[in-house]
């Protein structure tokens, strides 16, 4: 390509605090009656005074730490002025020159994406359009919103999607946001431009600055409602800009909206100049002065994050990185997996505490979790939290295979039943009579009967046709409803055939 693709993202994350950012209204407004969660503060009535929500501030700092940001000891809120009907005060309380978090980074698929800043602000109301009218719902107004601004370090639409997904994963691990794009609790705007190589000063893949002023304009894309549409919209926009350059047409700096149904971006407004928001310090809220000891306390509340977990699973459990990524997709799944590993390690020496588990056993758990468990979860669209099987129950099922009580084929059948009913493996095996037949006398009887009934294959084996043996084993398994111990069947068959 003749151009470098330069992408920067702004990710807005709604925090799931109990109350809103600056008032006592409940912040759980999903599907609530419009304008039922409002008060003079979040309606922006004259004279109403905001009070900062401490929980939101703590969560904002947590996000900053998780994004490897520097937390500023002195921070403040500022007023950002602009006129739009969903912003009744005529300004949004946001942060300008002293945000809570600056200079972070996030590793995405091996490359480091810089995080310029991460600041806390209040969400706006929401315009709802019907045939005749535009209505305003202020339930969303004043919900705490974390804005994470990336450096223009992203080089492809796919990388942009991965970066946004990683932020979603991290805030969910932190438990500070649902970060659901469909519900709007995670919203992404993208800036994209194509630049001739050399116009940017790049070191180790990071943009350090602009070499001269002859830069191509950037375009901002809004209205992307899924991770897939982030990737599609950027791919479309890069191609559109490329074609304009090829035709030597002029590209203007503007804001464009992604139209999902048509798969195109359309011009919303030109942005020839940076708007003047007339930022100034919010006079109704005193500035923050944080002690380092306060940051230390918050640091301790941060759980193990996805990258650390992947690393630990790689080292402690000898999982491949790809495998570790799959089982750490959510914190809940990682806990489930690890619960099963620990329970399985204890089945051998019951009552002992977990200290070591063989890697083949971890692999077996991994196969069951990524296969049987996740397949059902995806097929039936049940959240993991509602799954009836517990990690300990899976461990018990695998232990039954180890003890030779059931075969792995039967185990899958048992697991399907466990998933449906939540019953223990042992109980299902007993009730359904699925116990593996390891009784030599009983199996020998079955082997003899199959030999008597199949003279042709037996004769074939005698002249060296080995595949006939497989047929006989199949018949024996059929006769025992798949419950015969395969090793034993093989041994007895050898003996009986002489
Ligand atoms: Zn309110
Ligand atoms: Mn913002």
Coordinates of C-alpha atoms and ligand atoms in Angstrom, one line a residue:
X1 CA 0.0 0.0 0.0
X2 CA 1.2 3.5 -0.8
X3 CA -0.2 4.8 2.4
X4 CA 0.1 4.2 6.2
X5 CA -3.3 3.5 7.8
X6 CA -3.5 5.7 10.9
X7 CA -6.3 4.9 13.3
X8 CA -7.1 6.2 16.8
X9 CA -10.1 5.2 18.9
X10 CA -12.2 6.9 21.5
X11 CA -13.9 4.3 23.7
X12 CA -16.7 5.4 26.1
X13 CA -17.6 3.0 28.9
X14 CA -20.6 3.4 31.1
X15 CA -19.8 2.6 34.7
X16 CA -22.3 0.4 36.6
X17 CA -22.4 2.3 39.8
X18 CA -25.5 2.3 41.9
X19 CA -26.2 6.0 41.5
X20 CA -25.4 8.5 38.8
X21 CA -22.2 10.6 38.6
X22 CA -23.3 13.8 40.3
X23 CA -26.8 13.0 41.9
X24 CA -28.6 10.2 43.8
X25 CA -30.7 8.9 40.9
X26 CA -30.3 5.2 40.2
X27 CA -27.9 4.5 37.3
X28 CA -29.7 1.3 36.3
X29 CA -31.9 2.7 33.6
X30 CA -32.0 -0.1 31.1
X31 CA -35.6 -0.5 29.8
X32 CA -36.9 2.0 32.5
X33 CA -39.8 4.3 31.7
X34 CA -38.4 7.4 30.0
X35 CA -37.5 10.2 32.3
X36 CA -38.3 8.1 35.4
X37 CA -34.7 8.3 36.8
X38 CA -34.2 12.1 36.9
X39 CA -33.8 14.9 39.4
X40 CA -32.9 18.6 39.2
X41 CA -29.2 17.8 39.0
X42 CA -29.3 15.4 36.0
X43 CA -32.0 17.5 34.3
X44 CA -29.6 20.4 34.5
X45 CA -32.1 22.7 36.3
X46 CA -30.7 26.1 37.3
X47 CA -29.2 26.2 40.8
X48 CA -28.9 22.4 41.2
X49 CA -25.5 21.4 42.6
X50 CA -23.5 18.3 41.6
X51 CA -21.7 16.1 44.1
X52 CA -19.1 13.7 42.8
X53 CA -19.8 9.9 43.2
X54 CA -16.8 8.5 45.0
X55 CA -17.5 5.0 43.7
X56 CA -17.3 6.2 40.1
X57 CA -14.0 8.0 40.8
X58 CA -12.5 4.8 42.3
X59 CA -13.7 2.8 39.3
X60 CA -12.2 5.3 36.9
X61 CA -8.9 5.0 38.7
X62 CA -9.1 1.2 38.5
X63 CA -9.6 1.4 34.8
X64 CA -6.6 3.7 34.5
X65 CA -4.4 1.3 36.4
X66 CA -5.6 -1.6 34.3
X67 CA -4.6 0.4 31.2
X68 CA -1.1 1.0 32.6
X69 CA -1.8 4.7 33.0
X70 CA -0.2 7.1 35.3
X71 CA -2.7 8.4 37.9
X72 CA -2.4 12.2 38.5
X73 CA -2.3 13.3 42.1
X74 CA -4.0 16.5 41.1
X75 CA -7.1 16.2 38.9
X76 CA -10.3 18.2 38.3
X77 CA -13.5 18.4 36.5
X78 CA -14.1 21.0 33.7
X79 CA -17.1 22.2 31.8
X80 CA -17.2 21.4 28.2
X81 CA -19.6 23.7 26.4
X82 CA -21.6 22.8 23.3
X83 CA -25.2 23.0 22.3
X84 CA -27.3 20.0 21.6
X85 CA -30.8 19.1 22.8
X86 CA -29.7 16.1 24.8
X87 CA -27.4 18.3 26.9
X88 CA -29.8 20.4 28.9
X89 CA -27.2 22.4 30.9
X90 CA -25.5 23.5 27.7
X91 CA -22.3 22.0 29.0
X92 CA -21.0 18.5 29.9
X93 CA -19.0 18.0 33.1
X94 CA -15.9 16.3 31.8
X95 CA -12.1 16.6 32.4
X96 CA -9.8 18.6 30.3
X97 CA -6.1 19.3 31.2
X98 CA -6.0 17.4 34.5
X99 CA -7.8 14.1 33.9
X100 CA -7.6 11.2 36.3
X101 CA -5.4 8.9 34.1
X102 CA -2.7 9.7 31.4
X103 CA 0.0 7.9 29.4
X104 CA -1.1 4.3 29.4
X105 CA -0.9 1.5 27.0
X106 CA -2.5 -1.8 26.0
X107 CA -1.0 -4.7 24.3
X108 CA -3.0 -6.1 21.4
X109 CA -1.9 -9.1 19.6
X110 CA 1.8 -8.4 20.3
X111 CA 1.7 -4.6 19.6
X112 CA 1.5 -1.9 22.1
X113 CA -1.2 0.7 21.6
X114 CA -0.8 3.9 23.5
X115 CA -3.6 5.3 25.7
X116 CA -3.3 9.1 25.7
X117 CA -5.7 9.6 28.5
X118 CA -8.7 8.2 30.3
X119 CA -11.1 10.6 31.9
X120 CA -14.4 10.6 33.7
X121 CA -17.4 12.5 32.5
X122 CA -21.2 12.5 32.6
X123 CA -23.3 10.8 29.9
X124 CA -25.9 12.9 28.1
X125 CA -29.6 12.3 27.6
X126 CA -30.8 10.3 24.6
X127 CA -32.8 11.5 21.6
X128 CA -35.6 9.2 20.5
X129 CA -37.1 9.8 17.1
X130 CA -40.5 8.7 16.0
X131 CA -42.4 9.5 12.8
X132 CA -43.3 13.1 13.8
X133 CA -41.2 14.0 16.8
X134 CA -37.9 13.9 18.4
X135 CA -38.2 13.1 22.1
X136 CA -35.6 13.3 24.9
X137 CA -35.1 10.7 27.5
X138 CA -32.9 12.0 30.4
X139 CA -32.6 8.7 32.2
X140 CA -29.1 8.3 30.7
X141 CA -28.2 11.9 31.6
X142 CA -25.5 11.9 34.3
X143 CA -24.6 8.2 34.2
X144 CA -20.8 8.0 34.8
X145 CA -18.9 7.6 31.6
X146 CA -15.2 6.8 31.2
X147 CA -13.6 7.9 28.0
X148 CA -10.5 6.1 26.9
X149 CA -8.6 8.0 24.2
X150 CA -5.9 6.0 22.3
X151 CA -2.9 7.3 20.5
X152 CA -3.0 7.0 16.7
X153 CA -1.1 3.7 17.0
X154 CA -3.7 1.4 15.4
X155 CA -2.7 0.2 12.0
X156 CA -5.7 -1.8 10.7
X157 CA -9.4 -2.3 11.1
X158 CA -8.8 -5.7 12.7
X159 CA -6.4 -4.2 15.2
X160 CA -9.0 -1.6 16.0
X161 CA -11.6 -4.3 16.8
X162 CA -9.2 -6.3 18.9
X163 CA -8.2 -3.1 20.9
X164 CA -11.9 -2.3 21.6
X165 CA -12.6 -5.9 22.5
X166 CA -9.7 -5.9 24.9
X167 CA -11.0 -2.8 26.7
X168 CA -14.4 -4.5 27.0
X169 CA -12.7 -7.6 28.5
X170 CA -10.7 -5.6 31.0
X171 CA -13.6 -3.5 32.3
X172 CA -15.7 -6.6 32.6
X173 CA -12.8 -8.3 34.6
X174 CA -12.8 -5.3 36.8
X175 CA -16.5 -5.6 37.2
X176 CA -17.0 -1.8 36.6
X177 CA -19.1 -2.0 33.5
X178 CA -21.3 -4.3 31.4
X179 CA -19.6 -2.8 28.4
X180 CA -22.3 -4.1 26.1
X181 CA -22.2 -2.4 22.6
X182 CA -25.8 -3.4 21.8
X183 CA -27.1 -1.7 24.9
X184 CA -24.8 1.3 24.4
X185 CA -22.8 0.8 27.6
X186 CA -19.7 0.6 25.3
X187 CA -19.5 3.1 22.5
X188 CA -16.7 3.5 20.1
X189 CA -15.7 6.4 17.7
X190 CA -12.9 6.0 15.3
X191 CA -10.6 8.5 13.6
X192 CA -8.9 7.3 10.5
X193 CA -6.6 8.8 7.9
X194 CA -4.2 7.6 5.2
X195 CA -0.8 9.2 5.2
X196 CA 2.2 8.9 2.9
X197 CA 4.9 6.9 4.7
X198 CA 7.5 9.3 6.1
X199 CA 5.1 12.0 6.9
X200 CA 4.9 10.6 10.4
X201 CA 7.8 10.1 12.7
X202 CA 7.5 6.5 13.7
X203 CA 9.7 4.6 16.1
X204 CA 9.1 0.9 17.0
X205 CA 5.7 1.2 15.4
X206 CA 4.7 4.1 17.5
X207 CA 3.8 7.5 16.1
X208 CA 6.0 10.1 17.7
X209 CA 4.9 13.1 15.8
X210 CA 4.2 14.8 12.5
X211 CA 7.2 15.5 10.4
X212 CA 5.6 18.3 8.3
X213 CA 2.2 19.9 7.9
X214 CA 1.2 18.3 4.6
X215 CA -1.0 15.7 6.3
X216 CA -4.1 14.2 4.8
X217 CA -7.2 15.0 6.7
X218 CA -8.7 12.5 9.1
X219 CA -12.3 11.4 9.2
X220 CA -14.2 10.5 12.3
X221 CA -16.7 7.6 12.2
X222 CA -19.6 7.3 14.6
X223 CA -22.6 5.0 15.0
X224 CA -20.8 1.7 15.0
X225 CA -23.0 -0.7 17.1
X226 CA -20.9 -3.8 17.2
X227 CA -17.3 -5.0 17.1
X228 CA -17.9 -6.3 13.6
X229 CA -19.2 -2.9 12.4
X230 CA -16.0 -1.2 13.8
X231 CA -14.0 -3.4 11.5
X232 CA -16.4 -3.1 8.5
X233 CA -16.7 0.7 8.8
X234 CA -13.0 1.2 9.0
X235 CA -12.4 -1.1 6.1
X236 CA -15.0 0.8 4.0
X237 CA -13.6 4.2 5.0
X238 CA -10.0 3.3 4.2
X239 CA -11.1 2.1 0.7
X240 CA -13.2 5.2 0.2
X241 CA -10.3 7.5 1.0
X242 CA -7.9 5.5 -1.1
X243 CA -10.2 5.8 -4.1
X244 CA -10.5 9.6 -3.6
X245 CA -6.7 9.9 -3.6
X246 CA -6.4 7.8 -6.6
X247 CA -8.8 10.1 -8.5
X248 CA -6.9 13.0 -7.1
X249 CA -10.0 14.3 -5.5
X250 CA -9.9 16.3 -2.3
X251 CA -10.8 14.7 1.0
X252 CA -12.3 16.9 3.6
X253 CA -12.0 16.6 7.4
X254 CA -15.5 15.5 8.5
X255 CA -17.6 13.3 10.7
X256 CA -19.3 10.4 9.0
X257 CA -21.9 8.0 10.3
X258 CA -21.8 4.2 9.7
X259 CA -25.0 2.9 8.1
X260 CA -25.0 -0.7 9.1
X261 CA -27.8 -1.8 6.6
X262 CA -26.0 -0.4 3.6
X263 CA -22.4 -1.1 4.7
X264 CA -21.3 2.5 4.0
X265 CA -20.3 5.7 5.8
X266 CA -22.2 8.9 5.1
X267 CA -21.3 12.5 5.8
X268 CA -22.8 13.9 9.0
X269 CA -21.0 17.2 9.4
X270 CA -17.9 18.9 8.2
X271 CA -15.3 19.5 10.9
X272 CA -13.1 22.1 9.2
X273 CA -12.0 23.5 12.6
X274 CA -11.7 22.0 16.0
X275 CA -14.8 23.2 17.9
X276 CA -14.3 25.7 20.7
X277 CA -15.7 24.0 23.8
X278 CA -14.7 26.9 26.1
X279 CA -13.4 24.5 28.7
X280 CA -13.0 26.0 32.2
X281 CA -12.7 24.4 35.7
X282 CA -16.1 23.3 37.1
X283 CA -16.7 25.8 39.9
X284 CA -19.3 23.6 41.7
X285 CA -16.8 20.7 42.2
X286 CA -13.5 21.2 44.1
X287 CA -10.3 19.8 42.5
X288 CA -9.1 16.4 43.7
X289 CA -5.8 15.9 45.6
X290 CA -5.0 12.2 45.8
X291 CA -2.4 10.7 48.1
X292 CA -0.3 7.9 46.7
X293 CA -1.5 5.8 49.6
X294 CA -5.0 6.1 48.2
X295 CA -3.8 4.8 44.8
X296 CA -2.1 1.9 46.6
X297 CA -5.4 0.9 48.2
X298 CA -7.1 0.9 44.8
X299 CA -4.2 -1.0 43.2
X300 CA -4.9 -3.8 45.7
X301 CA -8.5 -4.1 44.6
X302 CA -7.5 -4.9 41.0
X303 CA -8.1 -8.5 40.2
X304 CA -5.8 -10.6 38.1
X305 CA -6.3 -9.3 34.6
X306 CA -6.6 -11.3 31.3
X307 CA -2.9 -11.0 30.2
X308 CA -1.7 -12.0 33.7
X309 CA -4.0 -15.0 33.8
X310 CA -3.0 -16.1 30.3
X311 CA 0.6 -16.0 31.4
X312 CA 0.0 -17.9 34.6
X313 CA -2.1 -20.6 32.8
X314 CA 0.8 -20.9 30.3
X315 CA 3.4 -21.4 33.0
X316 CA 1.5 -23.2 35.8
X317 CA -0.8 -25.4 33.6
X318 CA 1.3 -25.7 30.5
X319 CA -1.6 -24.6 28.3
X320 CA -0.8 -23.2 24.9
X321 CA -1.2 -19.4 24.7
X322 CA -4.2 -19.9 22.3
X323 CA -5.8 -22.3 24.7
X324 CA -5.2 -20.0 27.7
X325 CA -6.8 -17.2 25.7
X326 CA -10.0 -19.3 25.2
X327 CA -10.5 -20.2 28.8
X328 CA -9.7 -16.7 30.1
X329 CA -12.2 -15.0 27.7
X330 CA -14.2 -14.0 30.7
X331 CA -13.3 -14.0 34.4
X332 CA -16.2 -16.4 35.1
X333 CA -15.0 -18.9 32.6
X334 CA -11.4 -18.7 33.9
X335 CA -12.6 -19.3 37.4
X336 CA -14.8 -22.2 36.3
X337 CA -11.8 -23.8 34.4
X338 CA -9.5 -23.4 37.3
X339 CA -12.1 -24.7 39.8
X340 CA -12.3 -27.9 37.7
X341 CA -8.6 -28.2 37.5
X342 CA -8.3 -27.9 41.3
X343 CA -11.2 -30.3 42.0
X344 CA -9.7 -32.8 39.5
X345 CA -6.3 -32.6 41.3
X346 CA -8.0 -33.5 44.5
X347 CA -10.0 -36.5 43.2
X348 CA -6.9 -38.8 43.5
X349 CA -6.1 -38.0 47.0
X350 CA -9.4 -37.0 48.4
X351 CA -9.4 -34.5 51.2
X352 CA -6.0 -33.2 50.3
X353 CA -5.5 -29.6 49.2
X354 CA -4.5 -28.8 45.7
X355 CA -0.8 -28.3 45.0
X356 CA 0.0 -30.0 41.8
X357 CA -1.7 -31.5 38.8
X358 CA -0.3 -33.3 35.8
X359 CA -0.4 -31.4 32.5
X360 CA -2.3 -34.2 30.7
X361 CA -5.1 -33.8 33.2
X362 CA -5.2 -30.0 32.7
X363 CA -5.3 -30.7 29.0
X364 CA -8.2 -33.1 29.5
X365 CA -10.1 -30.4 31.5
X366 CA -9.3 -27.9 28.8
X367 CA -10.7 -30.2 26.1
X368 CA -13.9 -30.7 28.0
X369 CA -14.4 -27.0 28.8
X370 CA -13.5 -25.7 25.3
X371 CA -15.4 -28.6 23.7
X372 CA -18.5 -30.0 25.5
X373 CA -19.1 -27.1 27.9
X374 CA -18.6 -24.1 25.5
X375 CA -20.3 -25.9 22.6
X376 CA -23.5 -26.3 24.7
X377 CA -23.3 -22.8 26.1
X378 CA -23.0 -21.3 22.6
X379 CA -25.7 -23.6 21.1
X380 CA -28.2 -22.9 23.9
X381 CA -27.2 -19.3 24.6
X382 CA -27.1 -19.9 28.3
X383 CA -24.8 -17.7 30.3
X384 CA -22.1 -19.6 32.3
X385 CA -23.7 -18.3 35.6
X386 CA -26.8 -20.3 34.8
X387 CA -25.1 -23.5 33.9
X388 CA -26.1 -26.3 36.2
X389 CA -22.9 -28.4 36.1
X390 CA -20.3 -27.3 38.6
X391 CA -16.5 -27.6 38.1
X392 CA -16.3 -30.2 40.8
X393 CA -19.0 -32.3 39.0
X394 CA -16.9 -32.3 35.8
X395 CA -13.9 -33.4 37.8
X396 CA -15.9 -36.3 39.3
X397 CA -17.0 -37.3 35.8
X398 CA -13.4 -37.4 34.6
X399 CA -12.4 -39.4 37.6
X400 CA -15.0 -42.1 36.7
X401 CA -13.2 -42.4 33.4
X402 CA -9.9 -42.7 35.1
X403 CA -11.2 -45.5 37.4
X404 CA -12.5 -47.4 34.3
X405 CA -16.1 -47.1 35.5
X406 CA -17.2 -45.5 32.2
X407 CA -15.7 -45.0 28.8
X408 CA -15.1 -41.5 27.4
X409 CA -17.8 -42.0 24.8
X410 CA -20.3 -42.8 27.6
X411 CA -18.9 -39.8 29.6
X412 CA -20.1 -37.4 26.9
X413 CA -23.6 -38.9 27.1
X414 CA -23.4 -38.5 30.9
X415 CA -22.2 -34.9 30.6
X416 CA -25.2 -34.0 28.3
X417 CA -27.5 -35.2 31.1
X418 CA -25.5 -33.4 33.8
X419 CA -25.8 -30.2 31.8
X420 CA -29.6 -30.7 31.5
X421 CA -30.3 -31.7 35.1
X422 CA -27.3 -30.7 37.3
X423 CA -27.2 -34.2 38.8
X424 CA -23.9 -35.9 39.8
X425 CA -22.2 -38.1 37.2
X426 CA -22.3 -41.1 39.6
X427 CA -26.0 -40.8 40.1
X428 CA -26.7 -40.6 36.3
X429 CA -24.4 -43.6 35.6
X430 CA -26.2 -45.7 38.2
X431 CA -29.7 -44.7 37.2
X432 CA -29.2 -45.2 33.5
X433 CA -27.1 -48.3 33.9
X434 CA -24.2 -46.8 32.1
X435 CA -21.4 -48.4 34.1
X436 CA -18.7 -49.9 32.1
X437 CA -18.7 -53.7 31.9
X438 CA -15.4 -54.9 33.1
X439 CA -16.6 -58.2 34.3
X440 CA -14.5 -60.8 32.5
X441 CA -17.0 -63.7 32.6
X442 CA -19.8 -61.5 31.3
X443 CA -17.6 -60.0 28.5
X444 CA -16.2 -63.4 27.5
X445 CA -19.8 -64.6 27.0
X446 CA -20.5 -61.7 24.7
X447 CA -17.3 -62.3 22.8
X448 CA -18.1 -65.9 22.2
X449 CA -21.6 -65.2 21.0
X450 CA -20.3 -62.6 18.5
X451 CA -17.7 -65.1 17.2
X452 CA -20.4 -67.8 16.8
X453 CA -22.7 -65.4 14.9
X454 CA -20.0 -64.1 12.5
X455 CA -18.2 -67.1 10.9
X456 CA -17.2 -65.1 7.8
X457 CA -15.2 -62.3 9.6
X458 CA -13.6 -64.9 11.9
X459 CA -12.4 -66.8 8.8
X460 CA -11.2 -63.5 7.3
X461 CA -9.1 -62.8 10.4
X462 CA -7.6 -66.3 10.1
X463 CA -6.2 -65.4 6.6
X464 CA -4.8 -62.1 7.9
X465 CA -7.6 -59.5 7.1
X466 CA -7.1 -57.3 10.1
X467 CA -10.0 -55.0 9.4
X468 CA -12.4 -57.8 10.2
X469 CA -11.3 -57.6 13.9
X470 CA -12.6 -54.0 14.1
X471 CA -15.9 -55.3 12.8
X472 CA -16.1 -57.9 15.6
X473 CA -15.2 -55.4 18.3
X474 CA -17.9 -53.1 16.9
X475 CA -20.5 -55.9 17.3
X476 CA -19.4 -56.6 20.9
X477 CA -19.7 -52.9 21.8
X478 CA -23.2 -52.9 20.2
X479 CA -24.2 -56.0 22.2
X480 CA -23.1 -54.3 25.4
X481 CA -24.7 -50.9 24.5
X482 CA -21.2 -49.4 24.3
X483 CA -20.5 -50.1 27.9
X484 CA -17.8 -52.9 27.4
X485 CA -14.3 -52.0 28.7
X486 CA -12.5 -51.7 25.3
X487 CA -9.1 -52.9 26.6
X488 CA -10.6 -56.0 28.1
X489 CA -12.7 -56.8 25.0
X490 CA -9.5 -56.6 22.9
X491 CA -7.7 -59.0 25.2
X492 CA -10.5 -61.5 25.5
X493 CA -11.1 -61.5 21.7
X494 CA -7.4 -62.2 21.1
X495 CA -7.6 -65.2 23.5
X496 CA -10.8 -66.6 22.1
X497 CA -9.6 -66.3 18.5
X498 CA -6.4 -68.2 19.6
Ligands
LIG1 ZN1 -30.5 12.8 39.0
LIG2 MN1 -16.5 12.3 25.7

